[in-house]
Amino acid sequence: MSRSPGRKQENHKISRELFVLTYGALVAQLCKDYEKDEDVNACLDRMGYSIGIRLIDDFLARSAVKKCRSYSETADMIAQVAFKMYLGVTPSVSCSSATGNEFSLILDKNPLVDFVEELPAERASLCYCNLLCGVIRGALEMDRLKGDAVTEIGITFLRKPEDRKHRRNK
Amino acid sequence: MDARFTRGKSPVLERALGRPRSELSLAAFALLFSELVQYCQRRVASVAELQTRLARLGHHVGLRALDALVARERPGRRETKVLGVLLFVKGPLWRALFGREADKLEQANDDDRTFYVIEREPLVNTFVSVPRENSSLNCAAFAAGLLEAVLGAAGFPARVSAHWHKGTTLMIKFDEAVIARDKSLEGR
């Protein structure tokens, strides 16, 4: 198959600003369309889910990783490979339950909030990054890790930098 | 910035405006954009309305992208001529946002208010396939809204629309006042 000379096949990257600003525009539009924060959060989660079920294919095609043998391996894979590939950051993983099926992903530098200073007072319970939760949930379900994949997001203010915790219950 | 004025404000404002630290994968953006289009599609009744919604979202992005970009690419200098701002759009702006310059910049033969930015394959349309019944839909309406916001915020109010022509053409129609001002600047 011949390729036109102008086309860059290896250029699979886009500017981070474009992505972050587009996400911001989407959230702003949702806030305008829905009055309640829960509706916005639910919508973001649903969108993230649809993205996740497609993202997993792209991830598996590009990373060629082996099958994960345990939940902690899966959590590590998400943090170190997937997040790095798609968002350019590596959250740290910590296990928060004795049975080994709950993990927290802590993002020190969340690229989605690059341009976000603070949420307006009337949107206090808005989970700005809920899309990420949906993505993780969708991706895992498609990867044959079915079950009660409920992803919960909690915002904890530790020290000055804001950490976002994603907790995954299975 | 003097700490007296920013104490208590978020660290985002104090960060240096360096080069963007990393680039993200196209797949992530493409999927996000597809969700965005699907969301808009569910809430509109016509193709024209869908394009308007996309343009509005692009507007939101463009407004916020301009300041940071100008500060980085043209520190201390603001474009005052139409040609200058168009070349800035075609080159640095497009490169910073979409990874490559726009293919062509043309002026209409018969109208000095109208310019065209032409791209064979715009980034936002990379994974978009348009069904026949929606064939007038061009998701580059998002880029059109973005460009309209950028030009407006830079002091060159214009109307920008996306068309299927030589790939995708963004037609820029400047306000009369802009062209008149430009002509008077040339006269000096």
Coordinates of C-alpha atoms in Angstrom, one line a residue:
Chain A
M1 CA 0.0 0.0 0.0
S2 CA 1.5 3.3 -1.0
R3 CA 1.5 6.1 1.5
S4 CA 1.4 9.8 0.5
P5 CA 4.7 11.4 1.5
G6 CA 3.2 14.1 3.6
R7 CA 1.7 11.7 6.1
K8 CA 3.5 11.0 9.3
Q9 CA 2.7 7.5 10.5
E10 CA 4.7 7.7 13.6
N11 CA 3.1 10.9 14.8
H12 CA 0.7 9.5 17.4
K13 CA 1.1 12.3 19.9
I14 CA -0.9 15.4 20.5
S15 CA -0.3 18.5 22.6
R16 CA -1.2 18.1 26.2
E17 CA -2.8 21.5 26.3
L18 CA -5.3 20.6 23.6
F19 CA -6.4 17.5 25.5
V20 CA -6.6 19.2 28.8
L21 CA -8.5 22.2 27.5
T22 CA -10.9 20.0 25.5
Y23 CA -11.7 18.0 28.7
G24 CA -12.3 21.3 30.5
A25 CA -14.7 22.4 27.8
L26 CA -16.5 19.2 28.1
V27 CA -16.9 19.5 31.8
A28 CA -18.0 23.1 31.5
Q29 CA -20.7 22.1 29.0
L30 CA -21.9 19.3 31.3
C31 CA -22.1 21.7 34.2
K32 CA -24.2 24.0 32.0
D33 CA -26.5 21.2 30.9
Y34 CA -27.0 19.5 34.2
E35 CA -27.9 21.3 37.4
K36 CA -26.9 18.6 39.9
D37 CA -23.3 17.6 40.5
E38 CA -24.3 13.9 40.8
D39 CA -25.7 14.0 37.2
V40 CA -22.5 15.5 35.9
N41 CA -20.4 13.0 37.8
A42 CA -22.6 10.1 36.5
C43 CA -22.3 11.5 32.9
L44 CA -18.5 11.7 33.2
D45 CA -18.3 8.2 34.6
R46 CA -20.5 6.9 31.7
M47 CA -18.4 8.6 29.1
G48 CA -15.2 7.4 30.8
Y49 CA -16.6 3.9 30.7
S50 CA -17.2 4.1 26.9
I51 CA -13.8 5.4 26.4
G52 CA -12.3 2.7 28.6
I53 CA -13.8 -0.2 26.7
R54 CA -12.2 1.0 23.6
L55 CA -9.0 2.2 25.2
I56 CA -8.1 -1.3 26.4
D57 CA -7.8 -2.5 22.8
D58 CA -5.4 0.2 21.9
F59 CA -3.5 -0.4 25.1
L60 CA -3.1 -4.1 24.5
A61 CA -2.1 -3.5 20.9
R62 CA 0.6 -1.0 21.8
S63 CA 2.0 -2.4 24.9
A64 CA 2.1 -6.2 24.3
V65 CA 2.1 -6.9 28.1
K66 CA 1.8 -10.3 29.5
K67 CA -1.3 -11.4 31.3
C68 CA -1.5 -10.1 34.8
R69 CA -1.6 -12.8 37.5
S70 CA -2.8 -10.9 40.4
Y71 CA -4.7 -7.7 41.3
S72 CA -1.6 -6.0 42.5
E73 CA 0.1 -6.7 39.2
T74 CA -3.0 -5.2 37.5
A75 CA -2.9 -2.1 39.6
D76 CA 0.8 -1.7 38.9
M77 CA 0.3 -2.2 35.2
I78 CA -2.4 0.5 35.2
A79 CA -0.3 2.9 37.1
Q80 CA 3.1 2.4 35.4
V81 CA 2.2 1.6 31.9
A82 CA -1.3 2.8 31.0
F83 CA -1.2 6.1 32.8
K84 CA 2.2 6.8 31.4
M85 CA 1.1 5.9 27.9
Y86 CA -2.0 8.0 27.9
L87 CA -1.5 10.8 30.3
G88 CA 2.2 11.0 30.7
V89 CA 2.2 10.6 34.5
T90 CA 2.8 7.7 36.8
P91 CA 0.6 7.5 39.9
S92 CA 1.9 5.6 42.8
V93 CA -0.1 2.6 43.9
S94 CA -0.9 1.6 47.5
C95 CA -2.8 -1.3 48.6
S96 CA -5.5 -0.4 51.2
S97 CA -7.1 -3.7 52.1
A98 CA -6.0 -6.9 53.7
T99 CA -7.7 -9.1 51.1
G100 CA -5.6 -7.4 48.4
N101 CA -8.4 -6.3 46.1
E102 CA -8.6 -2.6 47.0
F103 CA -6.0 -0.2 45.6
S104 CA -5.4 3.4 45.6
L105 CA -3.8 5.3 42.8
I106 CA -2.3 8.5 43.9
L107 CA -1.7 11.2 41.3
D108 CA 0.7 13.9 42.4
K109 CA 0.6 15.7 39.2
N110 CA -2.8 15.3 37.6
P111 CA -2.6 16.6 34.0
L112 CA -6.3 17.1 33.7
V113 CA -6.2 19.9 36.2
D114 CA -3.3 21.8 34.6
F115 CA -5.5 24.8 34.1
V116 CA -8.0 24.4 36.8
E117 CA -7.5 26.7 39.8
E118 CA -10.5 25.8 41.9
L119 CA -14.0 24.6 41.5
P120 CA -16.8 27.2 41.9
A121 CA -18.5 27.1 45.3
E122 CA -21.8 25.8 43.9
R123 CA -20.1 22.8 42.4
A124 CA -18.4 21.6 45.5
S125 CA -19.1 17.9 45.0
L126 CA -18.1 17.8 41.4
C127 CA -15.6 15.1 40.7
Y128 CA -13.6 16.7 38.0
C129 CA -11.7 13.6 37.1
N130 CA -14.5 11.2 37.2
L131 CA -13.9 10.4 33.6
L132 CA -10.7 8.7 34.7
C133 CA -12.6 6.4 37.0
G134 CA -15.0 5.4 34.3
V135 CA -12.1 4.7 31.9
I136 CA -10.4 2.4 34.4
R137 CA -13.6 0.6 35.1
G138 CA -14.4 0.1 31.5
A139 CA -11.0 -1.0 30.6
L140 CA -10.9 -3.6 33.3
E141 CA -14.3 -5.0 32.5
M142 CA -13.3 -5.6 29.0
D143 CA -10.2 -7.3 30.0
R144 CA -12.1 -10.1 31.5
L145 CA -11.8 -8.8 35.0
K146 CA -15.6 -8.7 35.4
G147 CA -17.3 -8.4 38.6
D148 CA -18.3 -5.6 40.8
A149 CA -15.9 -3.1 39.4
V150 CA -17.0 0.0 41.3
T151 CA -14.6 2.8 41.2
E152 CA -14.7 5.5 43.7
I153 CA -12.9 8.8 43.7
G154 CA -11.9 10.6 46.8
I155 CA -10.1 13.9 47.1
T156 CA -7.7 14.1 49.9
F157 CA -5.6 17.2 50.7
L158 CA -2.3 16.0 51.8
R159 CA 0.4 18.6 52.1
K160 CA 0.4 21.4 49.5
P161 CA 0.1 19.4 46.3
E162 CA -3.4 18.0 45.7
D163 CA -3.5 14.3 45.5
R164 CA -6.3 12.4 43.8
K165 CA -7.1 9.0 45.0
H166 CA -8.8 6.4 42.9
R167 CA -10.0 3.5 44.8
R168 CA -10.9 0.4 43.0
N169 CA -13.0 -2.2 44.7
K170 CA -13.5 -5.6 43.2
Chain B
M1 CA 5.6 36.8 41.0
D2 CA 5.8 38.6 44.3
A3 CA 4.7 36.3 47.0
R4 CA 2.7 39.0 48.7
F5 CA 0.1 39.0 45.9
T6 CA -0.2 35.3 45.4
R7 CA -0.2 34.0 49.0
G8 CA -3.2 31.9 49.5
K9 CA -3.8 31.5 45.8
S10 CA -3.4 28.2 44.1
P11 CA 0.0 27.0 43.0
V12 CA -1.3 26.7 39.4
L13 CA -0.9 30.5 39.0
E14 CA 2.6 30.5 40.2
R15 CA 3.9 27.9 37.9
A16 CA 6.4 29.0 35.2
L17 CA 5.1 29.1 31.7
G18 CA 7.7 26.8 30.1
R19 CA 7.4 24.5 27.2
P20 CA 4.7 21.9 27.6
R21 CA 6.2 19.1 29.6
S22 CA 4.8 16.2 27.7
E23 CA 2.7 15.1 24.8
L24 CA -0.2 12.8 25.1
S25 CA -1.3 9.9 22.9
L26 CA -3.6 10.7 20.0
A27 CA -5.8 7.8 20.9
A28 CA -6.7 9.4 24.2
F29 CA -7.7 12.6 22.5
A30 CA -9.5 10.8 19.7
L31 CA -11.6 8.8 22.2
L32 CA -12.4 11.9 24.3
F33 CA -13.4 13.8 21.1
S34 CA -15.6 11.0 20.0
E35 CA -17.4 11.0 23.4
L36 CA -17.8 14.8 23.1
V37 CA -19.3 14.5 19.6
Q38 CA -21.7 11.7 20.7
Y39 CA -22.7 13.7 23.7
C40 CA -23.6 16.7 21.6
Q41 CA -25.3 14.5 19.0
R42 CA -27.7 13.2 21.7
R43 CA -28.9 16.7 22.5
V44 CA -29.4 18.2 19.1
A45 CA -32.0 17.8 16.3
S46 CA -30.0 18.8 13.2
V47 CA -26.5 18.7 11.7
A48 CA -26.3 22.5 11.8
E49 CA -27.0 22.5 15.5
L50 CA -24.4 19.8 16.1
Q51 CA -21.8 21.9 14.3
T52 CA -22.8 24.9 16.4
R53 CA -22.4 23.0 19.6
L54 CA -19.0 21.7 18.5
A55 CA -18.0 25.2 17.6
R56 CA -19.0 26.4 21.0
L57 CA -16.8 23.8 22.7
G58 CA -13.9 24.8 20.4
H59 CA -14.5 28.4 21.3
H60 CA -14.0 27.5 25.0
V61 CA -10.7 25.8 24.2
G62 CA -9.5 28.6 21.9
L63 CA -10.0 31.4 24.4
R64 CA -7.9 29.6 27.0
A65 CA -5.2 28.4 24.6
L66 CA -4.3 31.8 23.2
D67 CA -2.8 33.6 26.1
A68 CA -0.4 30.8 27.1
L69 CA 0.6 30.3 23.6
V70 CA 1.3 33.9 22.7
A71 CA 3.3 34.3 25.9
R72 CA 5.4 31.4 24.9
E73 CA 5.8 32.0 21.2
R74 CA 5.8 35.7 20.8
P75 CA 6.8 37.1 24.2
G76 CA 6.3 40.9 24.4
R77 CA 4.9 41.3 20.9
R78 CA 1.3 41.3 19.8
E79 CA 0.2 40.8 16.2
T80 CA -1.5 43.9 14.8
K81 CA -1.8 43.1 11.1
V82 CA -4.2 40.6 9.6
L83 CA -1.5 38.8 7.7
G84 CA 0.6 38.5 10.8
V85 CA -2.1 36.9 12.9
L86 CA -3.0 34.6 10.1
L87 CA 0.6 33.4 9.7
F88 CA 0.7 33.0 13.5
V89 CA -2.4 30.8 13.3
K90 CA -1.2 28.7 10.4
G91 CA 2.3 28.1 11.9
P92 CA 2.9 28.3 15.7
L93 CA -0.7 28.0 16.8
W94 CA -1.5 25.0 14.7
R95 CA 1.8 23.4 15.5
A96 CA 1.4 23.8 19.2
L97 CA -2.1 22.4 19.3
F98 CA -2.2 19.9 16.5
G99 CA 1.4 18.9 16.1
R100 CA 1.9 20.2 12.6
E101 CA 1.3 23.4 10.6
A102 CA -1.8 23.9 8.6
D103 CA -1.3 22.9 4.9
K104 CA -2.3 26.1 3.2
L105 CA -3.4 29.6 3.8
E106 CA -5.2 31.3 1.0
Q107 CA -7.1 34.5 0.3
A108 CA -10.3 34.6 -1.6
N109 CA -9.9 36.1 -5.1
D110 CA -12.9 38.4 -4.9
D111 CA -13.2 39.3 -1.3
D112 CA -10.5 40.9 0.9
R113 CA -12.3 39.9 4.1
T114 CA -12.2 36.2 3.4
F115 CA -9.3 33.8 4.0
Y116 CA -9.0 30.1 3.9
V117 CA -7.0 27.7 6.1
I118 CA -6.8 24.4 4.4
E119 CA -5.9 21.0 5.8
R120 CA -6.0 17.8 4.0
E121 CA -6.5 15.8 7.2
P122 CA -7.3 17.7 10.3
L123 CA -6.3 16.1 13.5
V124 CA -9.7 16.2 15.0
N125 CA -11.1 14.2 12.1
T126 CA -8.5 11.5 12.3
F127 CA -10.8 8.7 13.5
V128 CA -14.1 10.2 12.5
S129 CA -16.2 8.5 9.8
V130 CA -19.3 10.4 8.8
P131 CA -22.4 8.4 7.7
R132 CA -24.0 9.3 4.4
E133 CA -27.1 10.9 5.9
N134 CA -25.0 13.3 7.9
S135 CA -22.6 14.0 5.1
S136 CA -22.6 17.7 5.6
L137 CA -21.2 17.3 9.1
N138 CA -17.6 18.2 9.5
C139 CA -16.3 17.8 13.0
A140 CA -13.7 20.3 12.2
A141 CA -16.4 22.7 13.4
F142 CA -14.6 22.3 16.7
A143 CA -11.4 23.7 15.1
A144 CA -13.5 26.4 13.5
G145 CA -14.9 27.5 16.9
L146 CA -11.4 27.4 18.3
L147 CA -10.0 29.6 15.6
E148 CA -12.9 32.0 15.9
A149 CA -12.2 32.4 19.6
V150 CA -8.4 32.9 19.0
L151 CA -9.0 35.5 16.4
G152 CA -11.6 37.3 18.4
A153 CA -9.4 37.4 21.5
A154 CA -6.4 38.6 19.5
G155 CA -8.4 41.6 18.4
F156 CA -9.5 40.4 14.9
P157 CA -13.1 39.5 15.2
A158 CA -14.2 37.1 12.5
R159 CA -16.7 34.4 11.6
V160 CA -15.0 31.0 11.0
S161 CA -16.8 28.0 9.5
A162 CA -15.7 24.5 8.4
H163 CA -16.3 23.2 4.9
W164 CA -15.5 20.1 2.9
H165 CA -13.2 21.5 0.3
K166 CA -9.7 20.2 -0.7
G167 CA -9.9 18.2 2.5
T168 CA -11.2 20.5 5.2
T169 CA -11.2 24.3 4.7
L170 CA -11.8 26.7 7.5
M171 CA -13.3 29.8 6.0
I172 CA -12.4 33.0 7.9
K173 CA -14.5 36.1 7.3
F174 CA -13.2 39.1 9.1
D175 CA -15.4 41.9 10.2
E176 CA -15.4 45.1 8.1
A177 CA -13.8 47.1 10.9
V178 CA -10.8 44.7 11.0
I179 CA -10.0 45.1 7.3
A180 CA -10.5 48.9 7.4
R181 CA -8.1 49.1 10.3
D182 CA -5.6 47.0 8.5
K183 CA -5.7 49.1 5.4
S184 CA -5.2 52.3 7.4
L185 CA -2.2 50.7 9.2
E186 CA -0.7 49.9 5.8
G187 CA -1.2 53.5 4.7
R188 CA 1.2 54.8 7.4

